[in-house]
Amino acid sequence: LPICFEAPLMLQNAETEGFLSMDVDDRVEGPFGWRVIVTTVPQKQPTLRSSFVIMPVPGDDDQYFKGKGEGDVLHYGQRFVLQTHPSLLEKPMYLCSERKTPESKSKVSGNQFVFLSEEGGQAALWAIDYSNAEYRGDMEGQAVKSNALVLIRHTATNVPLASTKSRYVNDFGTEYEVCANKYQKFASKSATAPEENA
């Protein structure tokens, strides 16, 4: 089944096997209001703090997708915003990121900061890319299946959403930090061979 706009979903990280989650009380003050920290955490059942909704962003291909009968379906390369589940917060918060600076970086790893904010804008725009870079261009514009291994890319900085087993402690216990970073592994020790997806 394809991923549909406005339908609740949970996003699982392949590295940590945890689901994207939030702790409303774990926040820092930013230049335009509060920023809520996001983590990944393994879960056995759905929870509101790990449920999000993908919302469409108007784009040039909208009429084409509607003509195919896929106007409510997310496609590779199509921009979207990811917001909190409406049952959790009265006013939605959006998954955001911004370029890494000495003042704005993830707490544990020091990578590009990812957070939830009531302010949307360019900081809240994301796109789904096919996980295998070799076929990424071929998959552009195809519907994203709900069980597909994908790369979620922040469109303003062109950096993927990531989570590693860097531990982060909040009110729910020890979870894993979420950031934006391009983790790579190389096919040779000299790091001169072609990249492979990490």
PDB file of C-alpha atoms in Angstrom:
ATOM      1  CA  LEU A   1       0.000   0.000   0.000  1.00  0.00           C
ATOM      2  CA  PRO A   2       1.245   3.531  -0.712  1.00  0.00           C
ATOM      3  CA  ILE A   3       1.742   6.210   1.936  1.00  0.00           C
ATOM      4  CA  CYS A   4      -1.238   8.584   1.881  1.00  0.00           C
ATOM      5  CA  PHE A   5      -1.340  12.189   2.994  1.00  0.00           C
ATOM      6  CA  GLU A   6      -3.140  13.008   6.247  1.00  0.00           C
ATOM      7  CA  ALA A   7      -3.073   9.382   7.444  1.00  0.00           C
ATOM      8  CA  PRO A   8      -1.289   8.695  10.772  1.00  0.00           C
ATOM      9  CA  LEU A   9       1.936   6.735  10.523  1.00  0.00           C
ATOM     10  CA  MET A  10       5.045   5.779  12.454  1.00  0.00           C
ATOM     11  CA  LEU A  11       8.545   6.175  10.992  1.00  0.00           C
ATOM     12  CA  GLN A  12      11.123   3.533  11.902  1.00  0.00           C
ATOM     13  CA  ASN A  13      14.878   4.089  11.638  1.00  0.00           C
ATOM     14  CA  ALA A  14      16.787   1.181  10.070  1.00  0.00           C
ATOM     15  CA  GLU A  15      19.915   1.727  12.203  1.00  0.00           C
ATOM     16  CA  THR A  16      18.309   1.944  15.658  1.00  0.00           C
ATOM     17  CA  GLU A  17      15.112   0.048  14.778  1.00  0.00           C
ATOM     18  CA  GLY A  18      13.403   2.754  16.835  1.00  0.00           C
ATOM     19  CA  PHE A  19      10.433   4.889  15.875  1.00  0.00           C
ATOM     20  CA  LEU A  20      10.572   8.669  15.593  1.00  0.00           C
ATOM     21  CA  SER A  21       9.220  10.005  18.903  1.00  0.00           C
ATOM     22  CA  MET A  22       8.845  13.211  20.864  1.00  0.00           C
ATOM     23  CA  ASP A  23       8.780  14.304  24.485  1.00  0.00           C
ATOM     24  CA  VAL A  24       6.684  17.502  24.718  1.00  0.00           C
ATOM     25  CA  ASP A  25       8.438  18.510  27.939  1.00  0.00           C
ATOM     26  CA  ASP A  26      11.965  18.126  26.484  1.00  0.00           C
ATOM     27  CA  ARG A  27      12.425  21.490  24.781  1.00  0.00           C
ATOM     28  CA  VAL A  28      14.900  24.276  24.211  1.00  0.00           C
ATOM     29  CA  GLU A  29      14.163  27.872  23.357  1.00  0.00           C
ATOM     30  CA  GLY A  30      14.956  28.906  19.797  1.00  0.00           C
ATOM     31  CA  PRO A  31      14.849  32.263  18.030  1.00  0.00           C
ATOM     32  CA  PHE A  32      11.167  31.796  17.057  1.00  0.00           C
ATOM     33  CA  GLY A  33       9.782  29.828  20.007  1.00  0.00           C
ATOM     34  CA  TRP A  34      10.193  26.446  21.648  1.00  0.00           C
ATOM     35  CA  ARG A  35      11.922  23.541  19.911  1.00  0.00           C
ATOM     36  CA  VAL A  36      10.927  20.078  21.061  1.00  0.00           C
ATOM     37  CA  ILE A  37      13.598  17.371  20.916  1.00  0.00           C
ATOM     38  CA  VAL A  38      12.901  14.223  18.842  1.00  0.00           C
ATOM     39  CA  THR A  39      14.413  10.780  19.361  1.00  0.00           C
ATOM     40  CA  THR A  40      13.956   7.222  18.127  1.00  0.00           C
ATOM     41  CA  VAL A  41      12.811   4.496  20.480  1.00  0.00           C
ATOM     42  CA  PRO A  42      11.978   0.806  19.952  1.00  0.00           C
ATOM     43  CA  GLN A  43       8.267   0.169  20.562  1.00  0.00           C
ATOM     44  CA  LYS A  44       5.968  -2.823  20.512  1.00  0.00           C
ATOM     45  CA  GLN A  45       2.772  -0.872  19.885  1.00  0.00           C
ATOM     46  CA  PRO A  46       1.766   2.534  18.503  1.00  0.00           C
ATOM     47  CA  THR A  47       1.780   5.563  20.792  1.00  0.00           C
ATOM     48  CA  LEU A  48       0.665   9.139  20.164  1.00  0.00           C
ATOM     49  CA  ARG A  49       4.156  10.494  20.784  1.00  0.00           C
ATOM     50  CA  SER A  50       5.425   8.266  17.961  1.00  0.00           C
ATOM     51  CA  SER A  51       2.568   8.941  15.534  1.00  0.00           C
ATOM     52  CA  PHE A  52       2.887  11.626  12.899  1.00  0.00           C
ATOM     53  CA  VAL A  53       0.919  12.818   9.881  1.00  0.00           C
ATOM     54  CA  ILE A  54       2.392  13.601   6.457  1.00  0.00           C
ATOM     55  CA  MET A  55       0.823  16.736   4.985  1.00  0.00           C
ATOM     56  CA  PRO A  56       1.127  17.738   1.313  1.00  0.00           C
ATOM     57  CA  VAL A  57       2.925  20.854   0.121  1.00  0.00           C
ATOM     58  CA  PRO A  58       1.636  22.400  -3.134  1.00  0.00           C
ATOM     59  CA  GLY A  59       3.929  21.554  -6.054  1.00  0.00           C
ATOM     60  CA  ASP A  60       4.251  21.631  -9.833  1.00  0.00           C
ATOM     61  CA  ASP A  61       3.354  17.939 -10.235  1.00  0.00           C
ATOM     62  CA  ASP A  62       0.059  18.064  -8.300  1.00  0.00           C
ATOM     63  CA  GLN A  63      -2.163  18.077 -11.397  1.00  0.00           C
ATOM     64  CA  TYR A  64      -0.193  15.216 -12.943  1.00  0.00           C
ATOM     65  CA  PHE A  65      -0.572  13.070  -9.805  1.00  0.00           C
ATOM     66  CA  LYS A  66      -4.291  13.918  -9.553  1.00  0.00           C
ATOM     67  CA  GLY A  67      -4.732  12.907 -13.200  1.00  0.00           C
ATOM     68  CA  LYS A  68      -3.224   9.505 -12.367  1.00  0.00           C
ATOM     69  CA  GLY A  69      -5.626   9.151  -9.429  1.00  0.00           C
ATOM     70  CA  GLU A  70      -2.742   9.551  -6.976  1.00  0.00           C
ATOM     71  CA  GLY A  71      -3.416  13.053  -5.651  1.00  0.00           C
ATOM     72  CA  ASP A  72      -3.547  11.841  -2.041  1.00  0.00           C
ATOM     73  CA  VAL A  73      -0.431   9.632  -2.333  1.00  0.00           C
ATOM     74  CA  LEU A  74       3.165  10.586  -1.433  1.00  0.00           C
ATOM     75  CA  HIS A  75       5.688  10.240  -4.290  1.00  0.00           C
ATOM     76  CA  TYR A  76       9.479  10.064  -4.334  1.00  0.00           C
ATOM     77  CA  GLY A  77      10.892  13.580  -4.575  1.00  0.00           C
ATOM     78  CA  GLN A  78       7.605  15.253  -3.584  1.00  0.00           C
ATOM     79  CA  ARG A  79       7.880  17.812  -0.784  1.00  0.00           C
ATOM     80  CA  PHE A  80       5.842  17.373   2.413  1.00  0.00           C
ATOM     81  CA  VAL A  81       5.683  18.432   6.046  1.00  0.00           C
ATOM     82  CA  LEU A  82       5.570  15.982   8.930  1.00  0.00           C
ATOM     83  CA  GLN A  83       3.368  17.128  11.800  1.00  0.00           C
ATOM     84  CA  THR A  84       2.390  15.761  15.183  1.00  0.00           C
ATOM     85  CA  HIS A  85      -0.753  13.660  15.503  1.00  0.00           C
ATOM     86  CA  PRO A  86      -3.807  15.925  16.035  1.00  0.00           C
ATOM     87  CA  SER A  87      -4.875  13.945  19.133  1.00  0.00           C
ATOM     88  CA  LEU A  88      -1.582  14.748  20.863  1.00  0.00           C
ATOM     89  CA  LEU A  89      -1.425  18.528  20.531  1.00  0.00           C
ATOM     90  CA  GLU A  90      -4.163  21.060  19.796  1.00  0.00           C
ATOM     91  CA  LYS A  91      -1.761  23.179  17.719  1.00  0.00           C
ATOM     92  CA  PRO A  92       0.413  20.983  15.466  1.00  0.00           C
ATOM     93  CA  MET A  93       4.179  20.996  15.605  1.00  0.00           C
ATOM     94  CA  TYR A  94       6.281  20.327  12.507  1.00  0.00           C
ATOM     95  CA  LEU A  95       9.491  18.341  12.107  1.00  0.00           C
ATOM     96  CA  CYS A  96      12.153  20.932  11.263  1.00  0.00           C
ATOM     97  CA  SER A  97      15.871  21.266  10.753  1.00  0.00           C
ATOM     98  CA  GLU A  98      18.352  24.021   9.933  1.00  0.00           C
ATOM     99  CA  ARG A  99      21.978  24.303   8.933  1.00  0.00           C
ATOM    100  CA  LYS A 100      24.430  23.292  11.625  1.00  0.00           C
ATOM    101  CA  THR A 101      26.048  26.216  13.444  1.00  0.00           C
ATOM    102  CA  PRO A 102      27.918  26.476  16.757  1.00  0.00           C
ATOM    103  CA  GLU A 103      24.621  27.659  18.314  1.00  0.00           C
ATOM    104  CA  SER A 104      22.376  25.119  16.567  1.00  0.00           C
ATOM    105  CA  LYS A 105      23.455  21.492  16.533  1.00  0.00           C
ATOM    106  CA  SER A 106      22.285  18.200  17.970  1.00  0.00           C
ATOM    107  CA  LYS A 107      23.100  17.798  21.675  1.00  0.00           C
ATOM    108  CA  VAL A 108      24.953  14.470  21.633  1.00  0.00           C
ATOM    109  CA  SER A 109      26.633  14.031  18.234  1.00  0.00           C
ATOM    110  CA  GLY A 110      26.937  17.697  17.237  1.00  0.00           C
ATOM    111  CA  ASN A 111      25.294  17.044  13.859  1.00  0.00           C
ATOM    112  CA  GLN A 112      22.566  19.107  12.196  1.00  0.00           C
ATOM    113  CA  PHE A 113      19.749  19.745  14.702  1.00  0.00           C
ATOM    114  CA  VAL A 114      16.305  18.189  14.072  1.00  0.00           C
ATOM    115  CA  PHE A 115      13.394  19.318  16.231  1.00  0.00           C
ATOM    116  CA  LEU A 116       9.662  19.960  16.345  1.00  0.00           C
ATOM    117  CA  SER A 117       8.390  23.534  16.135  1.00  0.00           C
ATOM    118  CA  GLU A 118       5.058  25.321  15.754  1.00  0.00           C
ATOM    119  CA  GLU A 119       6.748  27.418  13.065  1.00  0.00           C
ATOM    120  CA  GLY A 120       6.803  25.711   9.682  1.00  0.00           C
ATOM    121  CA  GLY A 121       8.242  27.341   6.579  1.00  0.00           C
ATOM    122  CA  GLN A 122      11.329  26.160   4.709  1.00  0.00           C
ATOM    123  CA  ALA A 123      12.726  24.535   7.861  1.00  0.00           C
ATOM    124  CA  ALA A 124       9.808  22.052   7.846  1.00  0.00           C
ATOM    125  CA  LEU A 125      10.051  20.849   4.227  1.00  0.00           C
ATOM    126  CA  TRP A 126      11.150  17.248   3.605  1.00  0.00           C
ATOM    127  CA  ALA A 127      11.173  14.833   0.654  1.00  0.00           C
ATOM    128  CA  ILE A 128      11.453  11.054   0.319  1.00  0.00           C
ATOM    129  CA  ASP A 129      14.296   9.642  -1.794  1.00  0.00           C
ATOM    130  CA  TYR A 130      14.719   6.020  -2.889  1.00  0.00           C
ATOM    131  CA  SER A 131      17.211   4.300  -0.579  1.00  0.00           C
ATOM    132  CA  ASN A 132      19.470   2.967  -3.352  1.00  0.00           C
ATOM    133  CA  ALA A 133      21.249   5.967  -4.898  1.00  0.00           C
ATOM    134  CA  GLU A 134      21.863   4.033  -8.126  1.00  0.00           C
ATOM    135  CA  TYR A 135      18.114   3.918  -8.892  1.00  0.00           C
ATOM    136  CA  ARG A 136      17.068   7.175  -7.222  1.00  0.00           C
ATOM    137  CA  GLY A 137      16.490   9.048 -10.506  1.00  0.00           C
ATOM    138  CA  ASP A 138      14.382   6.203 -11.907  1.00  0.00           C
ATOM    139  CA  MET A 139      12.116   6.180  -8.852  1.00  0.00           C
ATOM    140  CA  GLU A 140      11.466   9.946  -8.831  1.00  0.00           C
ATOM    141  CA  GLY A 141       7.704  10.541  -9.119  1.00  0.00           C
ATOM    142  CA  GLN A 142       6.757   6.945  -8.218  1.00  0.00           C
ATOM    143  CA  ALA A 143       4.404   6.298  -5.278  1.00  0.00           C
ATOM    144  CA  VAL A 144       6.166   5.525  -1.970  1.00  0.00           C
ATOM    145  CA  LYS A 145       5.099   2.191  -0.482  1.00  0.00           C
ATOM    146  CA  SER A 146       4.426   2.108   3.251  1.00  0.00           C
ATOM    147  CA  ASN A 147       6.925  -0.705   3.878  1.00  0.00           C
ATOM    148  CA  ALA A 148       9.741   0.715   1.703  1.00  0.00           C
ATOM    149  CA  LEU A 149      13.223   1.470   3.007  1.00  0.00           C
ATOM    150  CA  VAL A 150      13.622   5.172   2.190  1.00  0.00           C
ATOM    151  CA  LEU A 151      15.801   8.186   2.816  1.00  0.00           C
ATOM    152  CA  ILE A 152      14.026  11.247   4.240  1.00  0.00           C
ATOM    153  CA  ARG A 153      15.829  14.400   3.077  1.00  0.00           C
ATOM    154  CA  HIS A 154      15.541  17.929   4.475  1.00  0.00           C
ATOM    155  CA  THR A 155      14.993  19.955   1.299  1.00  0.00           C
ATOM    156  CA  ALA A 156      16.436  23.284   2.477  1.00  0.00           C
ATOM    157  CA  THR A 157      19.789  21.785   3.511  1.00  0.00           C
ATOM    158  CA  ASN A 158      19.736  18.613   1.345  1.00  0.00           C
ATOM    159  CA  VAL A 159      20.782  16.529   4.371  1.00  0.00           C
ATOM    160  CA  PRO A 160      19.059  13.226   5.306  1.00  0.00           C
ATOM    161  CA  LEU A 161      17.192  12.572   8.540  1.00  0.00           C
ATOM    162  CA  ALA A 162      19.263  10.217  10.690  1.00  0.00           C
ATOM    163  CA  SER A 163      19.453   8.456  14.024  1.00  0.00           C
ATOM    164  CA  THR A 164      22.270   6.393  15.455  1.00  0.00           C
ATOM    165  CA  LYS A 165      22.718   4.619  18.734  1.00  0.00           C
ATOM    166  CA  SER A 166      23.943   7.844  20.359  1.00  0.00           C
ATOM    167  CA  ARG A 167      22.082   7.689  23.659  1.00  0.00           C
ATOM    168  CA  TYR A 168      19.828  10.520  24.730  1.00  0.00           C
ATOM    169  CA  VAL A 169      18.083  10.560  28.121  1.00  0.00           C
ATOM    170  CA  ASN A 170      14.640  12.150  28.581  1.00  0.00           C
ATOM    171  CA  ASP A 171      11.548  11.629  30.767  1.00  0.00           C
ATOM    172  CA  PHE A 172      10.858   8.294  29.030  1.00  0.00           C
ATOM    173  CA  GLY A 173      14.327   6.887  29.723  1.00  0.00           C
ATOM    174  CA  THR A 174      17.257   6.275  27.393  1.00  0.00           C
ATOM    175  CA  GLU A 175      16.435   6.745  23.708  1.00  0.00           C
ATOM    176  CA  TYR A 176      18.458   7.479  20.560  1.00  0.00           C
ATOM    177  CA  GLU A 177      19.318  10.919  19.235  1.00  0.00           C
ATOM    178  CA  VAL A 178      17.796  12.122  15.956  1.00  0.00           C
ATOM    179  CA  CYS A 179      19.767  14.502  13.760  1.00  0.00           C
ATOM    180  CA  ALA A 180      20.336  15.243  10.093  1.00  0.00           C
ATOM    181  CA  ASN A 181      23.576  13.841   8.714  1.00  0.00           C
ATOM    182  CA  LYS A 182      24.819  11.910   5.709  1.00  0.00           C
ATOM    183  CA  TYR A 183      26.433   8.775   7.098  1.00  0.00           C
ATOM    184  CA  GLN A 184      28.521   6.966   4.508  1.00  0.00           C
ATOM    185  CA  LYS A 185      30.568   3.855   4.327  1.00  0.00           C
ATOM    186  CA  PHE A 186      33.107   3.274   1.633  1.00  0.00           C
ATOM    187  CA  ALA A 187      33.885   0.130  -0.323  1.00  0.00           C
ATOM    188  CA  SER A 188      37.637   0.400   0.365  1.00  0.00           C
ATOM    189  CA  LYS A 189      39.926   1.379   3.244  1.00  0.00           C
ATOM    190  CA  SER A 190      41.400   4.221   1.206  1.00  0.00           C
ATOM    191  CA  ALA A 191      37.901   5.763   0.876  1.00  0.00           C
ATOM    192  CA  THR A 192      38.426   6.229  -2.859  1.00  0.00           C
ATOM    193  CA  ALA A 193      35.981   3.583  -4.058  1.00  0.00           C
ATOM    194  CA  PRO A 194      32.321   4.400  -4.817  1.00  0.00           C
ATOM    195  CA  GLU A 195      30.042   5.171  -1.886  1.00  0.00           C
ATOM    196  CA  GLU A 196      27.595   2.643  -0.529  1.00  0.00           C
ATOM    197  CA  ASN A 197      24.494   3.518   1.464  1.00  0.00           C
ATOM    198  CA  ALA A 198      25.112   3.245   5.180  1.00  0.00           C
TER     199      ALA A 198
END
